Amino acid sequence: MSGLGKGITAASAGRLLVDMGYKVVPIKVDPYINIDAGTMNPFQHGEVFVLKDGTEVDLDLGHYERFLGVEVTGNHNITTGKIYKAVIEKERKGDYLGQTVQIIPHVTDEIKTWIRRIAHENGADICLVEIGGTVGDIESMPFLEAIRQMQNEEREEDFALIHVTLVPIDSCGEQKTKPTQHSVKELRSIGLVPDVIVCRCSEKLKESTKRKISLFCDVPIEAVISADDASDIYEVPLKFKDEKLDTYLINKMKLSRKAERKEWTEIVDKLRKIEDVVRIAIVGKYIDVKDSYLSIIEAFKHAGITNGCKVVTLWVDSEDLEKSELKLDVDGILIPGGFGIRGTEGKIKAINYARENNIPFLGICFGFQLAVIEFARNKVGWSDANSSEFEKTKHPVIDILPEQEEIDKMGGTMRLGDIEVTVVRNTLAHTLYGMEKVVERHRHRYEVNPEFIDDLKEHGLVFSGYSDGGRRMEILEYPENRFFLATQFHPEFKSRPYAPSPPFVGFVRAALERSKSIRKDS
Ligand code: GLN
């Protein structure tokens, strides 16, 4: 079922294979009809993750990129919508030569071909396919059927099926295996035989529970893996190693330990040793659904590991902030990406507070745009400054460029994915990145209005990064403060445990310095 941790389970199993020296290529199957997650509401679905090619996907693809150390494209996300679209296009072209087009074999063939194509195109040693949904769901049936066929078509050692189940604990503290038994029965009824059963449980599986599952579900006891709650998701690959999942897979798939990569263990070691804490406020609209900002939280973790501190986030509702008096007892303030007018004045208030009180500040995308608006209103003195996303004003400091308007008219989408940014020398941004050309992921429609750039600069705002030959502003900073930086792009999407995002590293470092100096003073 959803929320069980299938994505983390798959990513962690994949990480074990990466550590053994294999090239692992992930594919996420989302059985919903949407073509991609681009139009999905973060309230319902958690964060929209943006890939390098600009595809907007489910946040699980983010876990894969971080755990496996890869960068994938939209083709690695298969949805029912995409499969049916491909089948219908083929049918219209006459590719099926007059046959009746059916779920079996046409839809299932399309699924199998897609999976095999991605594996081959990417030179995968091992292709890791996660099937979303629950066994028995109508939507996931064609995918499970395709997988069943593959299980027969591939050599035995080339295929392993991992089934993730829930082991609840009853009021007497007993670990219950019935849900596992039933879901395995369901799986078997459609012809699928699990090789491994990963059991999600709030505590470690008892030997007796494992024995029971092994007996009733007909898998060897070594193939029953305890996936008890971890203090951090990065611990999960190590837990699986303790459970000897790697050894089981080596035997089942006739693999060998080609290498012994250590980065992951080293990262987790550092994570465990952390003592210092910094408090950072995230001022946003979707704060009730913490997964809406998942990559930001992950980027904080990476930057925290580098700086030797844990980032504790304080969630602040931007709408509440509009009404209340602002007093934030934090070491840093982050304004994330966002859409729509609701809560914007609260965010602007928070930015103003950060700027005037010299509190480390990081703005991302919408946060970047609102930082420009705050500056235009309070430093330049245009009290009506705003974004034309919300209102017509004499000072639309954030505006849509004519070329974007053209793209919109043609039914285009936002400016999405990897774009090269030029970083200006002798700026904070350049110190952080240490490079003049960086590639970061984007997801926006509005820009700093070129008409007002000179005025903003004259009043002390520095644009330290740009793209499109200088037409679009990408990074801003306010050098009077110890750390006041914002980016039009989303640096969080490229942050990795062992390659943290430079803006996040700098921000967390500044927050840590501030917290230490305050502690010293008091
Ligand atoms: N709403 C803004 C835009 O479209 C910012 C988007 C974002 O933060 N991702 O430009």
GROMACS .gro file of N, CA and C and ligand atoms in nm, residues 336-340 364-367 369 389 414 443-447 488 490, ligand 1:
model
   67
  336PRO      N    1   1.062   2.866   0.031
  336PRO     CA    2   1.068   2.770  -0.080
  336PRO      C    3   0.991   2.817  -0.203
  337GLY      N    4   0.986   2.734  -0.304
  337GLY     CA    5   0.909   2.763  -0.424
  337GLY      C    6   0.760   2.761  -0.395
  338GLY      N    7   0.683   2.822  -0.484
  338GLY     CA    8   0.540   2.823  -0.462
  338GLY      C    9   0.466   2.889  -0.577
  339PHE      N   10   0.335   2.875  -0.572
  339PHE     CA   11   0.251   2.932  -0.676
  339PHE      C   12   0.131   2.999  -0.610
  340GLY      N   13   0.081   3.108  -0.671
  340GLY     CA   14  -0.043   3.169  -0.623
  340GLY      C   15  -0.021   3.269  -0.512
  364ILE      N   16   1.422   3.026  -0.260
  364ILE     CA   17   1.426   2.935  -0.373
  364ILE      C   18   1.309   2.964  -0.466
  365CYS      N   19   1.340   2.993  -0.589
  365CYS     CA   20   1.241   3.013  -0.696
  365CYS      C   21   1.139   3.122  -0.659
  366PHE      N   22   1.025   3.085  -0.608
  366PHE     CA   23   0.928   3.185  -0.563
  366PHE      C   24   0.991   3.271  -0.453
  367GLY      N   25   1.070   3.208  -0.369
  367GLY     CA   26   1.140   3.279  -0.262
  367GLY      C   27   1.236   3.383  -0.318
  369GLN      N   28   1.190   3.533  -0.615
  369GLN     CA   29   1.106   3.640  -0.671
  369GLN      C   30   1.052   3.732  -0.561
  389GLU      N   31   0.220   3.791  -1.167
  389GLU     CA   32   0.143   3.668  -1.141
  389GLU      C   33   0.019   3.703  -1.058
  414MET      N   34   0.607   2.547  -1.825
  414MET     CA   35   0.703   2.635  -1.759
  414MET      C   36   0.843   2.616  -1.815
  443ARG      N   37   1.199   2.537  -1.254
  443ARG     CA   38   1.054   2.512  -1.267
  443ARG      C   39   0.980   2.643  -1.239
  444HIS      N   40   0.972   2.728  -1.338
  444HIS     CA   41   0.907   2.857  -1.317
  444HIS      C   42   0.861   2.919  -1.448
  445ARG      N   43   0.782   3.024  -1.435
  445ARG     CA   44   0.732   3.092  -1.554
  445ARG      C   45   0.771   3.239  -1.551
  446TYR      N   46   0.782   3.295  -1.432
  446TYR     CA   47   0.809   3.439  -1.419
  446TYR      C   48   0.958   3.467  -1.399
  447GLU      N   49   0.996   3.594  -1.426
  447GLU     CA   50   1.138   3.634  -1.423
  447GLU      C   51   1.150   3.771  -1.358
  488GLN      N   52   1.678   3.157  -0.860
  488GLN     CA   53   1.558   3.136  -0.941
  488GLN      C   54   1.537   2.985  -0.968
  490HIS      N   55   1.607   2.561  -0.859
  490HIS     CA   56   1.586   2.478  -0.739
  490HIS      C   57   1.713   2.396  -0.710
  523GLN     N1   58   0.514   3.098  -0.934
  523GLN     C1   59   0.646   3.133  -0.974
  523GLN     C2   60   0.668   3.119  -1.124
  523GLN     O1   61   0.593   3.053  -1.191
  523GLN     C3   62   0.748   3.052  -0.898
  523GLN     C4   63   0.746   2.907  -0.931
  523GLN     C5   64   0.818   2.821  -0.829
  523GLN     O2   65   0.849   2.864  -0.719
  523GLN     N2   66   0.844   2.698  -0.864
  523GLN     O3   67   0.761   3.173  -1.178
   0.00000   0.00000   0.00000
